[in-house]
Each structure stands twice: as C-alpha cells, then as structure tokens.
C-alpha cells in the first residue's frame, strides 16, 4: 500500500498541518478530535476525578458518602486505622507489588528463551511461532485462568506429580494459593513480555557478540556486554507491560488465590461490593492510579 | 521592486494579463522568515521559475499560491480575485508535487480522473478528458497500472497528467525533476518546455538547479533568505546579475571591489587593487537604481565579471585600458574549454576560454599573460 | 543466523506447552462425561447440546455480541477520527493529551470499573439517568477502546506521505473528500486492525462489564465468572471451548490477512 518511490527529505520550512487559516484549523481540529476528546473527558477524566475526590470523604452510615473531608482512608491504608496499627492493608499493598514484581521477573525468565528461539527459526516458522504466542493473548483471560483451577485441583495428576516430587508445602493444596496465583499470572502475561522482547532480540547485531568473543570475552561477558545492552529497550517495555497489569489484577487472585493472597484489586472490589466503603475503595484506587501513572511515565520517557 | 518595473515598461504595449499577483507576502515559521515581504507579478502564459537554494522560501511561495499554506501578511491575487478566502480545493491552480504524491491505492487512470470526479464532472466528459490528458504526456498504455508499478519518469508524467486534466489557469511544479537521473531530467526539461508552449498555461516552476531554470524559463525570480533578489529573463539574470548572491548562485563570477574615480553619462571608472577599471553604466531601471545611486566619487562599489568574458593574451601584446598582467596559477582542460586560475597582483581571477580551433594553444601554468576585462562585460552590483 | 540449540528448543517447547495447557484442559474437559470434579469418566458431546438449550448462556451470548458490535463501531469511528485529528491538527494541550491516551491502556480494569460505577451512580442520583444495563456497558467499553484504536490508527498515519492529502486538496477535494477518498482507504488496514482489537477487548472484558452491568445485561464473561464462583459446570467448558475456537480462528484470519497484504506489497516493489 505504501508508495515505494524514493522518499525525499522534507524542507525544514514546510511544516504540515499549518496550511489552514487559524479559524479553519481549530474548527477542523475540533471536528476530528473533538468527539473522542469530549468522550474521554466525560467518561474517563471525570470519573477518575470523582474517585480522587471521594477518597477524601467519609463513609456514610449505610454505604454511600458524607461530605466531610478527611485523610482517614489513606491513614487506614497506611495501617493507622481507628483501632491502632493494623498491618493488613500495608501488607496487601506490599503483596501486590511483590506478586507483580515476581510475575514480571518470572515472565522475563520464561520469555527470554522463547524470544531467542523465535528469532532464530526460519522466516516461515517465525510467523507460526509468533502466532502461537499471540493466540493465548487474544483468548479470554477468565477462561485461561479458571482452567488452572482444574489443572491444580487436588485430584489432578499435575498436583499428584508435584506432591510426589515433594515440591510445595506438604498437606497444603497447590490451589488455592500463592503459587497458583503466580502460575496463573505468568501464564496470562507471558505474551506481553515475549512480544516486545522478541522485537528487540530480532534486531540484535550478532557481529557485536562475535567481536566480543573474538576479543576474549567468555559467554557470560558476551551476554552482559554485547547482547544485554541491545535488548534493554524491549526488556524494559516488557517488564512494565507485565508489572503494571499484574499488580492491579483482580480476576487471577480472585479465582486462584484465597484470603491470604488478596491483592489491591480484591480489596477495591470488596469495598464496592460487600463492605460498601466507597471512600476507602476510592483511596486504594487512587493509589493504584498513581502507581500506573508512575509506570506510564517511565514507559513513555523510555520511548522518547 | 520588480513589480514596478513591469508597470513602467508595459505602458506603451497593450496591458499584459496577470495570472498571479503577490503583494507583500510574509510567512514566518518560528523565528525563520520563509517569505520576507515578497511582491511579484506573474504574467498569463509565461514559464516562470522560482530559483534559489533550499530554504530560500521558493516552496513556501508555491504552497501559498496553491492554498496549502497561508501567508501571515500580504495579499495574493489569482486571476484577478483575492485568494485569501479561496480554499486550496477551489483555486484554479494545480500542483505537481516533488514526491509526485500519486495515490497508491488508485490506478493511473483513477489518479488522473480524481480531480474531475471531485468536481462532479459528467462521466462521459471525464473519460474523454482523462484519455486526452494521458495521451498528451504519452502514458495512455499505463492507465491500468498502480503507481507502485511505475518508474520515476512515468510517475512524473502521471503527476503531470493528473494536474493538467483539470485545465488549471496556473500549473505549479515543485522541483518535479529533482528525483530523476540526469539524462531523463534533460529529456523531460525539453518536453515540459514544449508542453508549456503548446498549452499556453502559466507554469510556475520551483527549482534549485540554475541550468534547469535558464533552459526552460521565460522569466526567473532568484530567491534568497525569503526575498526575491532579482527577477528577469534568463539572459539578463545571467549576464547582468544585480547582487552578489545572484552573480554567484548562477554559475561562477569574479567580484572586484573598488572606489569610484569618475562618472560620466555612459560609463564610470573605479580604482581597485587590480588597477583602474572602466565600466559601462547599467541601463537605468529601478532595479539598478540602488547601485547607480552609490556612484559618487570615492563611493565603494563591487563589479562582477563572468569567467568566460575575461580574455587572455600573450604578455607582449599591446596593453590598453582594462588590461592587467597576470600569471597562470592553475588550469583545467576539459575538452571544449579550458579553465584558468589567474593571479593578478593579490587578486585571484578565474577565466574560461573556449578551445575553438583544433590545437588552440592554451597557456601553460606559471606563464605570465595579459588579461582583458571588457568594459561592457563588467556588471555593477547592488552591494 | 545462529541455529537453535537443543536446550533452547526444548525450553521453548515446554513454554508453549505451559501457554497452551489451560486452553487444552478447557477443551478436553468440555468432552468429559463427569458432571462434577476433575476426574475423567468418558467422552461425551452432550454438554454442547445442553449449552444450546441453556437460555441464560444464549442470552448472555446475544448481549456480548451486541455490546461488542455497538462499542466497536462507536470506538472505531471516534478513535479513527481522533487518530487522524491528532496527527494533522493542533489543539491546546495536545501533547499532554497524547500521553494521557495511554492511561486507559495501563490503568487496572478494576480502577476504571469502579470510577465508572461511581460516575454512573452520581449521575443517577442527580439526573435519574444511566440505569445500569447494556447502555452503561457500551459507554464503558467505548471509553477503554478509543485509545487503542486511536493509537493503532495514528501509527498507521505516521507512515503516510502528508503530500498525498495535499495533492487531494489541490485537485479539488474538500477536507472531507480528501479524508474519505485518499486518507481512509490508505489507513483502512490500520482502522480494521484497531477495530479488531477493540472488538476482542470488548469480548474479553469481564471486570468493567461486571461493575457496569445491570440485571438482564449479563455477558458471557460474567456468566463464566459466576459459574466458576459457584463451581464449574461442564457446559461452561463447552461454552469456553467455543469462545476459544472463535479467538483462534480470528487470530489466524488476521495473521493470514496481514500476510496477503505484505506479499502484494512485495510483489509491487
């Protein structure tokens, strides 16, 4: 579809997009961008501002909210509730970060061999190999997650084999548990790590590795000094793309974990479903939002 | 400036119809003035070139005429109508883009028919005009092809047919031959020239190639840093450059600075490091007014002379006015002509001599010669 | 190019098995005769016929489809216009907005879901509008779909020669005609890819739907979730198998379509 004629360098003084009179320019800009901008302002920005606002209000007696400004929700989140220090929520916050981090680390370990493998197969096989990574990515997360309930159930042969090998805590089921959550997360988010990592691996200049080896570097040194710097962009993108959604996950810990594996997402859901504590749920949401914005900032800065 | 020269000279002849008139156009991009108060009148049916280095503002001027850019100030009149309120798609002008900008998802035929379709021309008429336009540039057999299947020269022809089919009052060409190889470029130069003569449509041709401009144009506007430095026909531009920039942008030129020693009706003399020089006065036009105004005794002036105008003679030949002793520093023989580098006092002059006869003796390096700067070949510059 | 070592091939195979284990298990168990539990008791296709008579599932499938179609159409139109508008025209704060566009891509589903839940309940208490149901779900889905479409379309526009649009204008096309006859056909693959992505996101979404749905607007993911919470019934495995099949087919079709496009491009070159 793209015209393959030689592309000519554009003159510095000719800038596209300024060809209209000022009035016409704004009018057309509003015509094209306006509807979506208004939509997102109304249904994304305003709701997120409402969440931020409500997080500073007080819970009403029967759910709902009272117009009373307070930092109570944040204090409670930090562990300083009405009844003195309670580590419950700080632990959940840390657990979310830890599980997100562990998911990113394990995904990276798993994605690396896969990315190198795909980069080295023949071109026709490459398409197949990539499509095979993409198919689970397009398949419903809920389905892929509940399947692990079956695989990790006490009567399954996987569980029996694992117990037979003496892995895991004797007497404690694999599911529900932290290990099940972690397995589900890695399985679900692996494609997010493989794709950007593969994109970097594909572009590796192998002559640098050969040069390093030629200059006497051992295998570890070759990887550390000649290959790793080349795949850092894909690596950072992959880690962020896995870490952020993993940390904010609700479905996976909900289906594969129990009370001991509750994460931020589960607490938010609780506050809006059973506890009806909107301000507290909003406060946790706000913290999650800030976390995401920080990750996003890193992601976009890396891109720039 | 040049605008007024038109009105002065055209008083006796019947009024020349104007295709485009620009008055005081200004276009600024950030701190860069792409157009700095440009005024120009383009006549109906002429081949007009905008010549200058990249970044001089020539493409900006073309885009403003096309309606693809808006001036920050100034007036643009197309065929007698103020164009400010006319959007690009309603202007009676069409453009041949530098990158051709052929629509890759359409066949050659559809590309050429696009303009007529947009204007809702009846289908039968579209077919007829498209066929005619494609025949005009000899691409009839390519009509089913996609732009991706064409060579550079073929694309150029399609772009031309696509613009011409709309029968524009003015055709704008933005370095249309820039991406082609030299041989094809020469061939298309000739074709474009003939096409313009045959159709009688006003062509405005943007180029940075001075030879291209000289070969094809009725008139040339030499642009530099957002200003028109000189506007005239090819011969005048080349033979009588007004400014240092024009003199040096078109071919090479020797510049000699000096102080005026005497002025009379038809000529003046200057004292330069080369020696005393007599120079024929330029004809009195507003273009040369600035330079003439500086012709006061002891006023500093610069005069220019093209290398091929300098004549060389053996040292023992008779010396007369505007003759100076020089030494051959270097020479380059290139078949038809020989280029010399001369040292005359502290001056370095370049000179070109045509090897008109077989065995023409060219002067050897290190030899002392006499160089003659004909008084009518010396040109007084503005600065 | 380097060849794959045996160790690398083996670990890649193991990882593919890991990726496909849950999918395989769901498909296999949809043919398991056992009503309860994970024990294999024999092959059967009866769960598929049970599914055909499960009015809840059929209704949920209908809701899912409508939700997907409506939200995709709206978000593809708005996202394409936005992608084009942002690449061509200026507006105040465009740069910041371009970055904020990534927020819905990264923000946890649950945060987006509860923010919309709160927004809807405030609007409801003030204006009496926006009762939870298919409408609120469509509004919610479009919100997270727009950025994906806009980002995909904008990426396609970046590779487009801007003088093509100028040429169209120069030849007599007004702004809209230039968009309709030149820009749109050229970015259509990007628009379709964006639309496919938006549709898949809608079909897959559980969390946002769960919080913004009302009585009667249950979708397949919500149905699956509640079944899973109550204890998986075998016909849910059958349902999931069909969904998986649809996703696999869609992915392969998209992959093949892209291949065809690339090969014609190479041919032209």
PDB file of N, CA, C and O in Angstrom, chain A residues 105-164:
ATOM      1  N   UNK A 105       9.385 -10.813  36.888  1.00  0.00           N
ATOM      2  CA  UNK A 105      10.679 -11.492  36.882  1.00  0.00           C
ATOM      3  C   UNK A 105      10.557 -12.889  36.271  1.00  0.00           C
ATOM      4  O   UNK A 105      11.352 -13.268  35.402  1.00  0.00           O
ATOM      5  N   UNK A 106       9.542 -13.642  36.709  1.00  0.00           N
ATOM      6  CA  UNK A 106       9.370 -15.000  36.171  1.00  0.00           C
ATOM      7  C   UNK A 106       9.036 -14.960  34.682  1.00  0.00           C
ATOM      8  O   UNK A 106       9.528 -15.785  33.905  1.00  0.00           O
ATOM      9  N   UNK A 107       8.200 -13.993  34.283  1.00  0.00           N
ATOM     10  CA  UNK A 107       7.857 -13.874  32.866  1.00  0.00           C
ATOM     11  C   UNK A 107       9.107 -13.587  32.044  1.00  0.00           C
ATOM     12  O   UNK A 107       9.277 -14.117  30.948  1.00  0.00           O
ATOM     13  N   UNK A 108       9.970 -12.743  32.606  1.00  0.00           N
ATOM     14  CA  UNK A 108      11.197 -12.404  31.887  1.00  0.00           C
ATOM     15  C   UNK A 108      12.056 -13.655  31.705  1.00  0.00           C
ATOM     16  O   UNK A 108      12.579 -13.921  30.615  1.00  0.00           O
ATOM     17  N   UNK A 109      12.179 -14.439  32.790  1.00  0.00           N
ATOM     18  CA  UNK A 109      12.963 -15.671  32.715  1.00  0.00           C
ATOM     19  C   UNK A 109      12.393 -16.612  31.655  1.00  0.00           C
ATOM     20  O   UNK A 109      13.132 -17.264  30.923  1.00  0.00           O
ATOM     21  N   UNK A 110      11.054 -16.683  31.593  1.00  0.00           N
ATOM     22  CA  UNK A 110      10.418 -17.591  30.643  1.00  0.00           C
ATOM     23  C   UNK A 110      10.445 -17.026  29.231  1.00  0.00           C
ATOM     24  O   UNK A 110      10.591 -17.769  28.261  1.00  0.00           O
ATOM     25  N   UNK A 111      10.320 -15.696  29.128  1.00  0.00           N
ATOM     26  CA  UNK A 111      10.205 -15.072  27.807  1.00  0.00           C
ATOM     27  C   UNK A 111      11.538 -15.071  27.065  1.00  0.00           C
ATOM     28  O   UNK A 111      11.569 -15.176  25.840  1.00  0.00           O
ATOM     29  N   UNK A 112      12.640 -14.958  27.821  1.00  0.00           N
ATOM     30  CA  UNK A 112      13.947 -14.848  27.169  1.00  0.00           C
ATOM     31  C   UNK A 112      14.238 -16.033  26.238  1.00  0.00           C
ATOM     32  O   UNK A 112      14.518 -15.811  25.053  1.00  0.00           O
ATOM     33  N   UNK A 113      14.156 -17.289  26.724  1.00  0.00           N
ATOM     34  CA  UNK A 113      14.420 -18.392  25.792  1.00  0.00           C
ATOM     35  C   UNK A 113      13.444 -18.420  24.614  1.00  0.00           C
ATOM     36  O   UNK A 113      13.837 -18.701  23.483  1.00  0.00           O
ATOM     37  N   UNK A 114      12.191 -18.072  24.901  1.00  0.00           N
ATOM     38  CA  UNK A 114      11.191 -18.091  23.842  1.00  0.00           C
ATOM     39  C   UNK A 114      11.511 -17.036  22.773  1.00  0.00           C
ATOM     40  O   UNK A 114      11.444 -17.305  21.575  1.00  0.00           O
ATOM     41  N   UNK A 115      11.890 -15.837  23.224  1.00  0.00           N
ATOM     42  CA  UNK A 115      12.198 -14.755  22.278  1.00  0.00           C
ATOM     43  C   UNK A 115      13.400 -15.124  21.416  1.00  0.00           C
ATOM     44  O   UNK A 115      13.387 -14.942  20.196  1.00  0.00           O
ATOM     45  N   UNK A 116      14.440 -15.684  22.049  1.00  0.00           N
ATOM     46  CA  UNK A 116      15.629 -16.067  21.277  1.00  0.00           C
ATOM     47  C   UNK A 116      15.295 -17.212  20.320  1.00  0.00           C
ATOM     48  O   UNK A 116      15.758 -17.244  19.197  1.00  0.00           O
ATOM     49  N   UNK A 117      14.461 -18.132  20.813  1.00  0.00           N
ATOM     50  CA  UNK A 117      14.066 -19.269  19.960  1.00  0.00           C
ATOM     51  C   UNK A 117      13.355 -18.762  18.702  1.00  0.00           C
ATOM     52  O   UNK A 117      13.706 -19.135  17.584  1.00  0.00           O
ATOM     53  N   UNK A 118      12.366 -17.884  18.896  1.00  0.00           N
ATOM     54  CA  UNK A 118      11.588 -17.402  17.742  1.00  0.00           C
ATOM     55  C   UNK A 118      12.480 -16.622  16.777  1.00  0.00           C
ATOM     56  O   UNK A 118      12.353 -16.727  15.563  1.00  0.00           O
ATOM     57  N   UNK A 119      13.409 -15.853  17.335  1.00  0.00           N
ATOM     58  CA  UNK A 119      14.268 -15.030  16.478  1.00  0.00           C
ATOM     59  C   UNK A 119      15.162 -15.897  15.598  1.00  0.00           C
ATOM     60  O   UNK A 119      15.636 -15.444  14.565  1.00  0.00           O
ATOM     61  N   UNK A 120      15.376 -17.151  16.020  1.00  0.00           N
ATOM     62  CA  UNK A 120      16.344 -17.978  15.280  1.00  0.00           C
ATOM     63  C   UNK A 120      15.705 -18.989  14.343  1.00  0.00           C
ATOM     64  O   UNK A 120      16.422 -19.666  13.617  1.00  0.00           O
ATOM     65  N   UNK A 121      14.378 -19.158  14.392  1.00  0.00           N
ATOM     66  CA  UNK A 121      13.782 -20.133  13.466  1.00  0.00           C
ATOM     67  C   UNK A 121      13.655 -19.499  12.087  1.00  0.00           C
ATOM     68  O   UNK A 121      13.811 -18.283  11.925  1.00  0.00           O
ATOM     69  N   UNK A 122      13.356 -20.323  11.073  1.00  0.00           N
ATOM     70  CA  UNK A 122      13.247 -19.817   9.704  1.00  0.00           C
ATOM     71  C   UNK A 122      12.067 -18.844   9.599  1.00  0.00           C
ATOM     72  O   UNK A 122      11.184 -18.843  10.451  1.00  0.00           O
ATOM     73  N   UNK A 123      12.056 -18.046   8.540  1.00  0.00           N
ATOM     74  CA  UNK A 123      11.072 -16.986   8.409  1.00  0.00           C
ATOM     75  C   UNK A 123       9.628 -17.493   8.408  1.00  0.00           C
ATOM     76  O   UNK A 123       8.746 -16.880   9.001  1.00  0.00           O
ATOM     77  N   UNK A 124       9.378 -18.610   7.713  1.00  0.00           N
ATOM     78  CA  UNK A 124       8.011 -19.134   7.693  1.00  0.00           C
ATOM     79  C   UNK A 124       7.609 -19.631   9.073  1.00  0.00           C
ATOM     80  O   UNK A 124       6.493 -19.398   9.536  1.00  0.00           O
ATOM     81  N   UNK A 125       8.551 -20.317   9.741  1.00  0.00           N
ATOM     82  CA  UNK A 125       8.279 -20.817  11.083  1.00  0.00           C
ATOM     83  C   UNK A 125       8.073 -19.665  12.060  1.00  0.00           C
ATOM     84  O   UNK A 125       7.351 -19.772  13.038  1.00  0.00           O
ATOM     85  N   UNK A 126       8.741 -18.558  11.783  1.00  0.00           N
ATOM     86  CA  UNK A 126       8.654 -17.387  12.663  1.00  0.00           C
ATOM     87  C   UNK A 126       7.209 -16.918  12.780  1.00  0.00           C
ATOM     88  O   UNK A 126       6.725 -16.631  13.874  1.00  0.00           O
ATOM     89  N   UNK A 127       6.530 -16.854  11.625  1.00  0.00           N
ATOM     90  CA  UNK A 127       5.129 -16.437  11.634  1.00  0.00           C
ATOM     91  C   UNK A 127       4.284 -17.361  12.490  1.00  0.00           C
ATOM     92  O   UNK A 127       3.471 -16.919  13.290  1.00  0.00           O
ATOM     93  N   UNK A 128       4.531 -18.668  12.313  1.00  0.00           N
ATOM     94  CA  UNK A 128       3.764 -19.647  13.093  1.00  0.00           C
ATOM     95  C   UNK A 128       4.087 -19.492  14.576  1.00  0.00           C
ATOM     96  O   UNK A 128       3.191 -19.421  15.431  1.00  0.00           O
ATOM     97  N   UNK A 129       5.375 -19.395  14.884  1.00  0.00           N
ATOM     98  CA  UNK A 129       5.800 -19.317  16.281  1.00  0.00           C
ATOM     99  C   UNK A 129       5.223 -18.073  16.956  1.00  0.00           C
ATOM    100  O   UNK A 129       4.795 -18.127  18.113  1.00  0.00           O
ATOM    101  N   UNK A 130       5.204 -16.953  16.223  1.00  0.00           N
ATOM    102  CA  UNK A 130       4.659 -15.711  16.791  1.00  0.00           C
ATOM    103  C   UNK A 130       3.149 -15.810  16.966  1.00  0.00           C
ATOM    104  O   UNK A 130       2.607 -15.405  17.998  1.00  0.00           O
ATOM    105  N   UNK A 131       2.485 -16.367  15.945  1.00  0.00           N
ATOM    106  CA  UNK A 131       1.026 -16.520  16.044  1.00  0.00           C
ATOM    107  C   UNK A 131       0.674 -17.394  17.246  1.00  0.00           C
ATOM    108  O   UNK A 131      -0.295 -17.138  17.956  1.00  0.00           O
ATOM    109  N   UNK A 132       1.494 -18.420  17.494  1.00  0.00           N
ATOM    110  CA  UNK A 132       1.247 -19.299  18.636  1.00  0.00           C
ATOM    111  C   UNK A 132       1.356 -18.542  19.963  1.00  0.00           C
ATOM    112  O   UNK A 132       0.705 -18.888  20.937  1.00  0.00           O
ATOM    113  N   UNK A 133       2.186 -17.501  20.005  1.00  0.00           N
ATOM    114  CA  UNK A 133       2.276 -16.686  21.224  1.00  0.00           C
ATOM    115  C   UNK A 133       1.078 -15.760  21.313  1.00  0.00           C
ATOM    116  O   UNK A 133       0.558 -15.481  22.400  1.00  0.00           O
ATOM    117  N   UNK A 134       0.632 -15.282  20.150  1.00  0.00           N
ATOM    118  CA  UNK A 134      -0.430 -14.272  20.130  1.00  0.00           C
ATOM    119  C   UNK A 134      -1.807 -14.882  20.430  1.00  0.00           C
ATOM    120  O   UNK A 134      -2.642 -14.243  21.055  1.00  0.00           O
ATOM    121  N   UNK A 135      -2.022 -16.143  20.012  1.00  0.00           N
ATOM    122  CA  UNK A 135      -3.351 -16.756  20.201  1.00  0.00           C
ATOM    123  C   UNK A 135      -3.810 -16.723  21.672  1.00  0.00           C
ATOM    124  O   UNK A 135      -4.906 -16.240  21.954  1.00  0.00           O
ATOM    125  N   UNK A 136      -3.003 -17.169  22.633  1.00  0.00           N
ATOM    126  CA  UNK A 136      -3.469 -17.081  24.023  1.00  0.00           C
ATOM    127  C   UNK A 136      -3.743 -15.642  24.446  1.00  0.00           C
ATOM    128  O   UNK A 136      -4.668 -15.370  25.200  1.00  0.00           O
ATOM    129  N   UNK A 137      -2.959 -14.727  23.907  1.00  0.00           N
ATOM    130  CA  UNK A 137      -3.092 -13.305  24.203  1.00  0.00           C
ATOM    131  C   UNK A 137      -4.478 -12.803  23.779  1.00  0.00           C
ATOM    132  O   UNK A 137      -5.059 -11.933  24.394  1.00  0.00           O
ATOM    133  N   UNK A 138      -5.026 -13.359  22.690  1.00  0.00           N
ATOM    134  CA  UNK A 138      -6.345 -12.946  22.200  1.00  0.00           C
ATOM    135  C   UNK A 138      -7.461 -13.790  22.813  1.00  0.00           C
ATOM    136  O   UNK A 138      -8.626 -13.594  22.495  1.00  0.00           O
ATOM    137  N   UNK A 139      -7.085 -14.781  23.628  1.00  0.00           N
ATOM    138  CA  UNK A 139      -8.089 -15.669  24.203  1.00  0.00           C
ATOM    139  C   UNK A 139      -8.479 -15.168  25.585  1.00  0.00           C
ATOM    140  O   UNK A 139      -7.644 -14.673  26.340  1.00  0.00           O
ATOM    141  N   UNK A 140      -9.743 -15.326  25.908  1.00  0.00           N
ATOM    142  CA  UNK A 140     -10.286 -14.781  27.151  1.00  0.00           C
ATOM    143  C   UNK A 140      -9.462 -15.154  28.391  1.00  0.00           C
ATOM    144  O   UNK A 140      -9.210 -16.317  28.663  1.00  0.00           O
ATOM    145  N   UNK A 141      -9.084 -14.122  29.144  1.00  0.00           N
ATOM    146  CA  UNK A 141      -8.247 -14.293  30.328  1.00  0.00           C
ATOM    147  C   UNK A 141      -8.960 -15.093  31.412  1.00  0.00           C
ATOM    148  O   UNK A 141      -8.357 -15.904  32.105  1.00  0.00           O
ATOM    149  N   UNK A 142     -10.252 -14.869  31.510  1.00  0.00           N
ATOM    150  CA  UNK A 142     -11.053 -15.565  32.520  1.00  0.00           C
ATOM    151  C   UNK A 142     -10.986 -17.079  32.306  1.00  0.00           C
ATOM    152  O   UNK A 142     -10.782 -17.849  33.254  1.00  0.00           O
ATOM    153  N   UNK A 143     -11.112 -17.470  31.034  1.00  0.00           N
ATOM    154  CA  UNK A 143     -11.101 -18.899  30.706  1.00  0.00           C
ATOM    155  C   UNK A 143      -9.732 -19.502  31.004  1.00  0.00           C
ATOM    156  O   UNK A 143      -9.618 -20.554  31.629  1.00  0.00           O
ATOM    157  N   UNK A 144      -8.691 -18.786  30.551  1.00  0.00           N
ATOM    158  CA  UNK A 144      -7.338 -19.303  30.765  1.00  0.00           C
ATOM    159  C   UNK A 144      -7.027 -19.400  32.258  1.00  0.00           C
ATOM    160  O   UNK A 144      -6.220 -20.214  32.682  1.00  0.00           O
ATOM    161  N   UNK A 145      -7.664 -18.513  33.044  1.00  0.00           N
ATOM    162  CA  UNK A 145      -7.382 -18.516  34.475  1.00  0.00           C
ATOM    163  C   UNK A 145      -8.121 -19.650  35.187  1.00  0.00           C
ATOM    164  O   UNK A 145      -7.531 -20.384  35.982  1.00  0.00           O
ATOM    165  N   UNK A 146      -9.409 -19.809  34.895  1.00  0.00           N
ATOM    166  CA  UNK A 146     -10.130 -20.844  35.654  1.00  0.00           C
ATOM    167  C   UNK A 146      -9.653 -22.232  35.288  1.00  0.00           C
ATOM    168  O   UNK A 146      -9.793 -23.176  36.069  1.00  0.00           O
ATOM    169  N   UNK A 147      -9.055 -22.368  34.075  1.00  0.00           N
ATOM    170  CA  UNK A 147      -8.519 -23.666  33.685  1.00  0.00           C
ATOM    171  C   UNK A 147      -7.470 -24.148  34.685  1.00  0.00           C
ATOM    172  O   UNK A 147      -7.348 -25.343  34.943  1.00  0.00           O
ATOM    173  N   UNK A 148      -6.732 -23.202  35.259  1.00  0.00           N
ATOM    174  CA  UNK A 148      -5.704 -23.590  36.236  1.00  0.00           C
ATOM    175  C   UNK A 148      -6.334 -24.169  37.497  1.00  0.00           C
ATOM    176  O   UNK A 148      -5.698 -24.947  38.206  1.00  0.00           O
ATOM    177  N   UNK A 149      -7.594 -23.802  37.781  1.00  0.00           N
ATOM    178  CA  UNK A 149      -8.297 -24.429  38.913  1.00  0.00           C
ATOM    179  C   UNK A 149      -8.377 -25.927  38.686  1.00  0.00           C
ATOM    180  O   UNK A 149      -8.209 -26.711  39.608  1.00  0.00           O
ATOM    181  N   UNK A 150      -8.653 -26.307  37.424  1.00  0.00           N
ATOM    182  CA  UNK A 150      -8.762 -27.725  37.096  1.00  0.00           C
ATOM    183  C   UNK A 150      -7.385 -28.378  37.160  1.00  0.00           C
ATOM    184  O   UNK A 150      -7.202 -29.419  37.798  1.00  0.00           O
ATOM    185  N   UNK A 151      -6.409 -27.726  36.509  1.00  0.00           N
ATOM    186  CA  UNK A 151      -5.075 -28.332  36.438  1.00  0.00           C
ATOM    187  C   UNK A 151      -4.478 -28.507  37.836  1.00  0.00           C
ATOM    188  O   UNK A 151      -3.841 -29.514  38.117  1.00  0.00           O
ATOM    189  N   UNK A 152      -4.718 -27.521  38.705  1.00  0.00           N
ATOM    190  CA  UNK A 152      -4.072 -27.543  40.017  1.00  0.00           C
ATOM    191  C   UNK A 152      -4.971 -28.123  41.115  1.00  0.00           C
ATOM    192  O   UNK A 152      -4.638 -28.051  42.291  1.00  0.00           O
ATOM    193  N   UNK A 153      -6.116 -28.683  40.706  1.00  0.00           N
ATOM    194  CA  UNK A 153      -7.014 -29.236  41.735  1.00  0.00           C
ATOM    195  C   UNK A 153      -6.361 -30.464  42.377  1.00  0.00           C
ATOM    196  O   UNK A 153      -5.518 -31.127  41.753  1.00  0.00           O
ATOM    197  N   UNK A 154      -6.729 -30.797  43.610  1.00  0.00           N
ATOM    198  CA  UNK A 154      -6.048 -31.860  44.368  1.00  0.00           C
ATOM    199  C   UNK A 154      -6.040 -33.193  43.636  1.00  0.00           C
ATOM    200  O   UNK A 154      -5.068 -33.943  43.726  1.00  0.00           O
ATOM    201  N   UNK A 155      -7.113 -33.497  42.857  1.00  0.00           N
ATOM    202  CA  UNK A 155      -7.141 -34.814  42.237  1.00  0.00           C
ATOM    203  C   UNK A 155      -6.415 -34.879  40.902  1.00  0.00           C
ATOM    204  O   UNK A 155      -6.299 -35.949  40.316  1.00  0.00           O
ATOM    205  N   UNK A 156      -5.950 -33.740  40.369  1.00  0.00           N
ATOM    206  CA  UNK A 156      -5.305 -33.770  39.049  1.00  0.00           C
ATOM    207  C   UNK A 156      -3.933 -34.429  39.135  1.00  0.00           C
ATOM    208  O   UNK A 156      -3.287 -34.420  40.185  1.00  0.00           O
ATOM    209  N   UNK A 157      -3.499 -35.009  38.009  1.00  0.00           N
ATOM    210  CA  UNK A 157      -2.200 -35.712  38.042  1.00  0.00           C
ATOM    211  C   UNK A 157      -1.033 -34.751  38.162  1.00  0.00           C
ATOM    212  O   UNK A 157       0.024 -35.090  38.619  1.00  0.00           O
ATOM    213  N   UNK A 158      -1.252 -33.463  37.751  1.00  0.00           N
ATOM    214  CA  UNK A 158      -0.189 -32.471  37.912  1.00  0.00           C
ATOM    215  C   UNK A 158       0.101 -32.286  39.388  1.00  0.00           C
ATOM    216  O   UNK A 158       1.251 -32.330  39.843  1.00  0.00           O
ATOM    217  N   UNK A 159      -0.967 -32.081  40.150  1.00  0.00           N
ATOM    218  CA  UNK A 159      -0.818 -31.882  41.589  1.00  0.00           C
ATOM    219  C   UNK A 159      -0.171 -33.104  42.223  1.00  0.00           C
ATOM    220  O   UNK A 159       0.748 -32.988  43.065  1.00  0.00           O
ATOM    221  N   UNK A 160      -0.644 -34.298  41.799  1.00  0.00           N
ATOM    222  CA  UNK A 160      -0.097 -35.515  42.393  1.00  0.00           C
ATOM    223  C   UNK A 160       1.382 -35.673  42.051  1.00  0.00           C
ATOM    224  O   UNK A 160       2.180 -36.064  42.903  1.00  0.00           O
ATOM    225  N   UNK A 161       1.739 -35.321  40.813  1.00  0.00           N
ATOM    226  CA  UNK A 161       3.146 -35.415  40.409  1.00  0.00           C
ATOM    227  C   UNK A 161       3.986 -34.445  41.231  1.00  0.00           C
ATOM    228  O   UNK A 161       5.056 -34.793  41.734  1.00  0.00           O
ATOM    229  N   UNK A 162       3.459 -33.243  41.407  1.00  0.00           N
ATOM    230  CA  UNK A 162       4.194 -32.227  42.173  1.00  0.00           C
ATOM    231  C   UNK A 162       4.393 -32.705  43.599  1.00  0.00           C
ATOM    232  O   UNK A 162       5.487 -32.625  44.165  1.00  0.00           O
ATOM    233  N   UNK A 163       3.313 -33.220  44.199  1.00  0.00           N
ATOM    234  CA  UNK A 163       3.434 -33.711  45.567  1.00  0.00           C
ATOM    235  C   UNK A 163       4.348 -34.911  45.634  1.00  0.00           C
ATOM    236  O   UNK A 163       5.121 -35.064  46.585  1.00  0.00           O
ATOM    237  N   UNK A 164       4.283 -35.744  44.600  1.00  0.00           N
ATOM    238  CA  UNK A 164       5.139 -36.918  44.544  1.00  0.00           C
ATOM    239  C   UNK A 164       6.611 -36.523  44.536  1.00  0.00           C
ATOM    240  O   UNK A 164       7.444 -37.177  45.155  1.00  0.00           O
TER     241      UNK A 164
END
